[in-house]
Amino acid sequence: LAEATALVDELVGDQAGAWDSAGALPEPVLRKLGAAGLLCAQVPARHGGRGLTSLANGELTAHAGSRDSSLRSVMTSQGMAAWAIQRLGSAPQRATWLPALARGERLAAVGFSEPGAGSDLSTMDTRIAPDGDGVRLDGVKVWMTAAAYADVLVVFGRYGDGGAAALVPVDAPGVRVEPVPEPMGCRAAGHATVHLDGVRLPATALLGGPGQPLSLPVTIALAYGRMSVAWGCVGILRACLAAAAGHAATRTQFGRPLAEHQLVARHLAELYTAEQAATRACEHASRCWDAGSPESVTATVLAKYTASTHAAAGAATAVQVLASAGSQDGHVVARAYRDAKLMEIIEGSSEICQLIIARHAVASAA
Ligand code: FAD
């Protein structure tokens, strides 16, 4: 892991703020991380990946998240696409796609959300329909992270009475990728609206067969996404804690370092507590994942909820501690403040996570 995090440090350097302002990650950085197997390091070795455990991949994800949430977002999309193919794909699909994704030869994005289907994905309207000896796709996907960099899109949609996903090359006729202008945070993550107009693909593009409910492939893919976002939020908290503690130790006001003023010390204690609580929740979820425990589903939602809410509050606290010193775009805490807020929205908003956790609580009490 040390060599992997060192490569992330080397490639990101001090450029995350500039990439954020420019709204784009340099493609060579993505390709180099991909070639090192780090964009989706949990892909098993038998499929050409690094085969990291969820716990080890989580620590790598947190490290990337501490340096650059846009880059971490691209890792989340790549990993989610690979996980969807690993779980839903046939043996030939796994053999074709997983090594290419694991080595970054192909970059991927994942599309669930639509103009009319956000939290309620059961209202998804994208159609995947049989068309001769292939399939045809029609629909619109919104806010697809990493779509601006992707070679292939994992698109979820209705298929007959149920649901499926399709592997859609971005250069297929009928695909139009339209970048989201000026997103509030994770500005270099390549978010895009994707229009699919009569996209014809061979039957081998279909992941999952007829007859499965739409919720099944969606839930499988989201599980990876939630875990990855949760660990990314741990990274945001670590970056904020380091910046706030460092500043409070050295900046003097009223004749002593900020950290010695009790109200500032409380901010630091809260940030430290947030980072620890988020880390422990993520570690628990990853251990459940690695053990194949049925508890994994709830533990992952709990980790995503805990880490994202702490990251949003923690980033605001860090900006408060740095005050004017952290109030410029490009500063690590200013970026974290914008990025972390979005983490409370994606992969199941805080409210949707609360509903899932509450259902679990009620069922556990019964
Ligand atoms: P809505 O569903 O309209 O919800 C609006 C508000 O109402 C939210 O606060 C929500 O929590 C609340 N709400 C909704 N229903 C309920 C309920 N039953 N009870 C209580 N509260 C409720 N999508 C993809 O498919 N792929 C991606 O890669 C991707 N990346 C994203 C990256 C970013 C930065 C962002 C901002 C979004 C991304 N999305 C992506 C879309 C994301 O998944 C949706 O924004 C999210 O699911 C919420 O949907 P919505 O924005 O339509 O909000």
PDB file of N, CA and C and ligand atoms in Angstrom, residues 77 80 109-115 117-121 141-146 183 185-186 191 342-352 355, ligand 1:
ATOM      1  N   SER A  77     -15.970   5.564  -9.666  1.00  0.00           N
ATOM      2  CA  SER A  77     -16.711   5.144 -10.870  1.00  0.00           C
ATOM      3  C   SER A  77     -16.063   3.921 -11.518  1.00  0.00           C
ATOM      4  N   MET A  80     -16.715   0.926  -9.361  1.00  0.00           N
ATOM      5  CA  MET A  80     -18.127   0.522  -9.388  1.00  0.00           C
ATOM      6  C   MET A  80     -18.429  -0.203 -10.703  1.00  0.00           C
ATOM      7  N   ALA A 109     -17.580   4.908 -16.574  1.00  0.00           N
ATOM      8  CA  ALA A 109     -18.504   5.668 -15.735  1.00  0.00           C
ATOM      9  C   ALA A 109     -19.787   4.855 -15.608  1.00  0.00           C
ATOM     10  N   VAL A 110     -20.577   5.177 -14.581  1.00  0.00           N
ATOM     11  CA  VAL A 110     -21.770   4.374 -14.286  1.00  0.00           C
ATOM     12  C   VAL A 110     -22.994   5.287 -14.238  1.00  0.00           C
ATOM     13  N   GLY A 111     -24.061   4.911 -14.937  1.00  0.00           N
ATOM     14  CA  GLY A 111     -25.247   5.760 -14.998  1.00  0.00           C
ATOM     15  C   GLY A 111     -26.501   5.105 -14.462  1.00  0.00           C
ATOM     16  N   PHE A 112     -26.983   5.663 -13.328  1.00  0.00           N
ATOM     17  CA  PHE A 112     -28.305   5.286 -12.797  1.00  0.00           C
ATOM     18  C   PHE A 112     -29.265   6.469 -12.962  1.00  0.00           C
ATOM     19  N   SER A 113     -28.804   7.655 -12.504  1.00  0.00           N
ATOM     20  CA  SER A 113     -29.695   8.806 -12.324  1.00  0.00           C
ATOM     21  C   SER A 113     -30.194   9.363 -13.651  1.00  0.00           C
ATOM     22  N   GLU A 114     -31.421   9.845 -13.605  1.00  0.00           N
ATOM     23  CA  GLU A 114     -32.058  10.436 -14.786  1.00  0.00           C
ATOM     24  C   GLU A 114     -32.765  11.722 -14.355  1.00  0.00           C
ATOM     25  N   PRO A 115     -33.204  12.521 -15.324  1.00  0.00           N
ATOM     26  CA  PRO A 115     -33.895  13.760 -14.935  1.00  0.00           C
ATOM     27  C   PRO A 115     -35.063  13.493 -13.972  1.00  0.00           C
ATOM     28  N   ALA A 117     -35.512  10.501 -12.242  1.00  0.00           N
ATOM     29  CA  ALA A 117     -35.221   9.398 -11.305  1.00  0.00           C
ATOM     30  C   ALA A 117     -33.916   9.687 -10.568  1.00  0.00           C
ATOM     31  N   GLY A 118     -34.041  10.244  -9.363  1.00  0.00           N
ATOM     32  CA  GLY A 118     -32.868  10.521  -8.534  1.00  0.00           C
ATOM     33  C   GLY A 118     -32.823   9.529  -7.387  1.00  0.00           C
ATOM     34  N   SER A 119     -33.387   9.923  -6.230  1.00  0.00           N
ATOM     35  CA  SER A 119     -33.425   9.000  -5.088  1.00  0.00           C
ATOM     36  C   SER A 119     -34.276   7.777  -5.406  1.00  0.00           C
ATOM     37  N   ASP A 120     -35.331   7.992  -6.186  1.00  0.00           N
ATOM     38  CA  ASP A 120     -36.242   6.885  -6.518  1.00  0.00           C
ATOM     39  C   ASP A 120     -35.875   6.295  -7.878  1.00  0.00           C
ATOM     40  N   LEU A 121     -34.927   5.371  -7.853  1.00  0.00           N
ATOM     41  CA  LEU A 121     -34.448   4.801  -9.124  1.00  0.00           C
ATOM     42  C   LEU A 121     -35.445   3.838  -9.750  1.00  0.00           C
ATOM     43  N   LYS A 141     -29.137   9.998 -19.087  1.00  0.00           N
ATOM     44  CA  LYS A 141     -28.552   9.813 -17.754  1.00  0.00           C
ATOM     45  C   LYS A 141     -27.916  11.131 -17.329  1.00  0.00           C
ATOM     46  N   VAL A 142     -28.074  11.470 -16.051  1.00  0.00           N
ATOM     47  CA  VAL A 142     -27.538  12.762 -15.583  1.00  0.00           C
ATOM     48  C   VAL A 142     -26.460  12.562 -14.529  1.00  0.00           C
ATOM     49  N   TRP A 143     -25.587  13.530 -14.432  1.00  0.00           N
ATOM     50  CA  TRP A 143     -24.562  13.571 -13.387  1.00  0.00           C
ATOM     51  C   TRP A 143     -23.683  12.328 -13.359  1.00  0.00           C
ATOM     52  N   MET A 144     -23.370  11.810 -14.532  1.00  0.00           N
ATOM     53  CA  MET A 144     -22.549  10.594 -14.539  1.00  0.00           C
ATOM     54  C   MET A 144     -21.088  10.989 -14.286  1.00  0.00           C
ATOM     55  N   THR A 145     -20.589  10.638 -13.080  1.00  0.00           N
ATOM     56  CA  THR A 145     -19.213  10.971 -12.720  1.00  0.00           C
ATOM     57  C   THR A 145     -18.241  10.246 -13.641  1.00  0.00           C
ATOM     58  N   ALA A 146     -17.229  10.959 -14.094  1.00  0.00           N
ATOM     59  CA  ALA A 146     -16.141  10.417 -14.920  1.00  0.00           C
ATOM     60  C   ALA A 146     -16.540  10.155 -16.367  1.00  0.00           C
ATOM     61  N   PRO A 183     -19.803  22.413 -11.898  1.00  0.00           N
ATOM     62  CA  PRO A 183     -20.355  21.758 -10.704  1.00  0.00           C
ATOM     63  C   PRO A 183     -19.832  22.442  -9.442  1.00  0.00           C
ATOM     64  N   GLY A 185     -18.783  21.166  -6.624  1.00  0.00           N
ATOM     65  CA  GLY A 185     -17.599  20.532  -6.049  1.00  0.00           C
ATOM     66  C   GLY A 185     -17.115  19.411  -6.945  1.00  0.00           C
ATOM     67  N   CYS A 186     -16.024  18.764  -6.518  1.00  0.00           N
ATOM     68  CA  CYS A 186     -15.424  17.695  -7.330  1.00  0.00           C
ATOM     69  C   CYS A 186     -15.418  18.137  -8.792  1.00  0.00           C
ATOM     70  N   HIS A 191     -18.106  15.080 -14.512  1.00  0.00           N
ATOM     71  CA  HIS A 191     -19.553  14.809 -14.497  1.00  0.00           C
ATOM     72  C   HIS A 191     -20.164  15.165 -15.846  1.00  0.00           C
ATOM     73  N   LEU A 342     -21.323  17.592  -1.432  1.00  0.00           N
ATOM     74  CA  LEU A 342     -21.893  16.733  -2.477  1.00  0.00           C
ATOM     75  C   LEU A 342     -21.913  15.260  -2.068  1.00  0.00           C
ATOM     76  N   MET A 343     -21.009  14.910  -1.131  1.00  0.00           N
ATOM     77  CA  MET A 343     -20.969  13.507  -0.689  1.00  0.00           C
ATOM     78  C   MET A 343     -22.200  13.135   0.136  1.00  0.00           C
ATOM     79  N   GLU A 344     -22.916  14.164   0.633  1.00  0.00           N
ATOM     80  CA  GLU A 344     -24.174  13.894   1.356  1.00  0.00           C
ATOM     81  C   GLU A 344     -25.331  13.646   0.390  1.00  0.00           C
ATOM     82  N   ILE A 345     -25.057  13.834  -0.901  1.00  0.00           N
ATOM     83  CA  ILE A 345     -26.125  13.700  -1.909  1.00  0.00           C
ATOM     84  C   ILE A 345     -25.993  12.410  -2.719  1.00  0.00           C
ATOM     85  N   ILE A 346     -24.734  12.068  -3.094  1.00  0.00           N
ATOM     86  CA  ILE A 346     -24.579  10.971  -4.061  1.00  0.00           C
ATOM     87  C   ILE A 346     -24.660   9.590  -3.410  1.00  0.00           C
ATOM     88  N   GLU A 347     -24.853   8.601  -4.268  1.00  0.00           N
ATOM     89  CA  GLU A 347     -24.879   7.166  -3.869  1.00  0.00           C
ATOM     90  C   GLU A 347     -25.849   6.906  -2.723  1.00  0.00           C
ATOM     91  N   GLY A 348     -26.988   7.585  -2.730  1.00  0.00           N
ATOM     92  CA  GLY A 348     -27.943   7.487  -1.621  1.00  0.00           C
ATOM     93  C   GLY A 348     -27.718   8.688  -0.725  1.00  0.00           C
ATOM     94  N   SER A 349     -28.627   9.658  -0.804  1.00  0.00           N
ATOM     95  CA  SER A 349     -28.487  10.873   0.009  1.00  0.00           C
ATOM     96  C   SER A 349     -28.561  10.520   1.498  1.00  0.00           C
ATOM     97  N   SER A 350     -28.234  11.501   2.336  1.00  0.00           N
ATOM     98  CA  SER A 350     -28.300  11.267   3.789  1.00  0.00           C
ATOM     99  C   SER A 350     -29.695  10.797   4.197  1.00  0.00           C
ATOM    100  N   GLU A 351     -30.729  11.409   3.590  1.00  0.00           N
ATOM    101  CA  GLU A 351     -32.101  11.033   3.978  1.00  0.00           C
ATOM    102  C   GLU A 351     -32.394   9.582   3.572  1.00  0.00           C
ATOM    103  N   ILE A 352     -31.950   9.198   2.382  1.00  0.00           N
ATOM    104  CA  ILE A 352     -32.195   7.816   1.940  1.00  0.00           C
ATOM    105  C   ILE A 352     -31.412   6.843   2.834  1.00  0.00           C
ATOM    106  N   LEU A 355     -33.319   6.436   6.030  1.00  0.00           N
ATOM    107  CA  LEU A 355     -34.485   5.554   5.900  1.00  0.00           C
ATOM    108  C   LEU A 355     -34.056   4.086   5.955  1.00  0.00           C
TER     109      LEU A 355
HETATM  110  P1  FAD B   1     -33.927  13.995  -5.323  1.00  0.00           P
HETATM  111  O1  FAD B   1     -34.110  12.528  -5.374  1.00  0.00           O
HETATM  112  O2  FAD B   1     -34.848  14.848  -6.106  1.00  0.00           O
HETATM  113  O3  FAD B   1     -34.000  14.434  -3.788  1.00  0.00           O
HETATM  114  C1  FAD B   1     -34.048  15.803  -3.381  1.00  0.00           C
HETATM  115  C2  FAD B   1     -34.009  15.822  -1.862  1.00  0.00           C
HETATM  116  O4  FAD B   1     -35.133  15.122  -1.332  1.00  0.00           O
HETATM  117  C3  FAD B   1     -32.767  15.141  -1.282  1.00  0.00           C
HETATM  118  O5  FAD B   1     -32.352  15.794  -0.120  1.00  0.00           O
HETATM  119  C4  FAD B   1     -33.283  13.752  -0.926  1.00  0.00           C
HETATM  120  O6  FAD B   1     -32.525  13.151   0.104  1.00  0.00           O
HETATM  121  C5  FAD B   1     -34.695  14.073  -0.487  1.00  0.00           C
HETATM  122  N1  FAD B   1     -35.582  12.912  -0.638  1.00  0.00           N
HETATM  123  C6  FAD B   1     -35.945  12.265  -1.777  1.00  0.00           C
HETATM  124  N2  FAD B   1     -36.744  11.236  -1.495  1.00  0.00           N
HETATM  125  C7  FAD B   1     -36.886  11.211  -0.154  1.00  0.00           C
HETATM  126  C8  FAD B   1     -37.578  10.369   0.763  1.00  0.00           C
HETATM  127  N3  FAD B   1     -38.305   9.305   0.359  1.00  0.00           N
HETATM  128  N4  FAD B   1     -37.505  10.654   2.078  1.00  0.00           N
HETATM  129  C9  FAD B   1     -36.759  11.702   2.511  1.00  0.00           C
HETATM  130  N5  FAD B   1     -36.069  12.523   1.697  1.00  0.00           N
HETATM  131  C10 FAD B   1     -36.132  12.285   0.392  1.00  0.00           C
HETATM  132  N6  FAD B   1     -25.697   9.509 -10.581  1.00  0.00           N
HETATM  133  C11 FAD B   1     -25.292   8.465 -11.338  1.00  0.00           C
HETATM  134  O7  FAD B   1     -26.108   7.710 -11.845  1.00  0.00           O
HETATM  135  N7  FAD B   1     -23.966   8.221 -11.545  1.00  0.00           N
HETATM  136  C12 FAD B   1     -22.995   9.010 -11.013  1.00  0.00           C
HETATM  137  O8  FAD B   1     -21.794   8.746 -11.246  1.00  0.00           O
HETATM  138  C13 FAD B   1     -23.394  10.142 -10.226  1.00  0.00           C
HETATM  139  N8  FAD B   1     -22.472  10.989  -9.711  1.00  0.00           N
HETATM  140  C14 FAD B   1     -22.887  12.113  -9.041  1.00  0.00           C
HETATM  141  C15 FAD B   1     -21.948  13.038  -8.575  1.00  0.00           C
HETATM  142  C16 FAD B   1     -22.360  14.205  -7.952  1.00  0.00           C
HETATM  143  C17 FAD B   1     -21.330  15.202  -7.508  1.00  0.00           C
HETATM  144  C18 FAD B   1     -23.740  14.459  -7.754  1.00  0.00           C
HETATM  145  C19 FAD B   1     -24.219  15.725  -7.083  1.00  0.00           C
HETATM  146  C20 FAD B   1     -24.675  13.540  -8.177  1.00  0.00           C
HETATM  147  C21 FAD B   1     -24.272  12.363  -8.823  1.00  0.00           C
HETATM  148  N9  FAD B   1     -25.199  11.445  -9.294  1.00  0.00           N
HETATM  149  C22 FAD B   1     -24.797  10.361 -10.033  1.00  0.00           C
HETATM  150  C23 FAD B   1     -26.623  11.663  -9.052  1.00  0.00           C
HETATM  151  C24 FAD B   1     -26.989  11.317  -7.617  1.00  0.00           C
HETATM  152  O9  FAD B   1     -26.963   9.934  -7.441  1.00  0.00           O
HETATM  153  C25 FAD B   1     -28.357  11.943  -7.294  1.00  0.00           C
HETATM  154  O10 FAD B   1     -28.163  13.348  -7.241  1.00  0.00           O
HETATM  155  C26 FAD B   1     -28.927  11.445  -5.992  1.00  0.00           C
HETATM  156  O11 FAD B   1     -29.365  10.118  -6.102  1.00  0.00           O
HETATM  157  C27 FAD B   1     -30.102  12.295  -5.509  1.00  0.00           C
HETATM  158  O12 FAD B   1     -31.038  12.448  -6.535  1.00  0.00           O
HETATM  159  P2  FAD B   1     -31.565  13.910  -6.925  1.00  0.00           P
HETATM  160  O13 FAD B   1     -30.401  14.810  -7.011  1.00  0.00           O
HETATM  161  O14 FAD B   1     -32.445  13.762  -8.092  1.00  0.00           O
HETATM  162  O15 FAD B   1     -32.407  14.393  -5.665  1.00  0.00           O
END
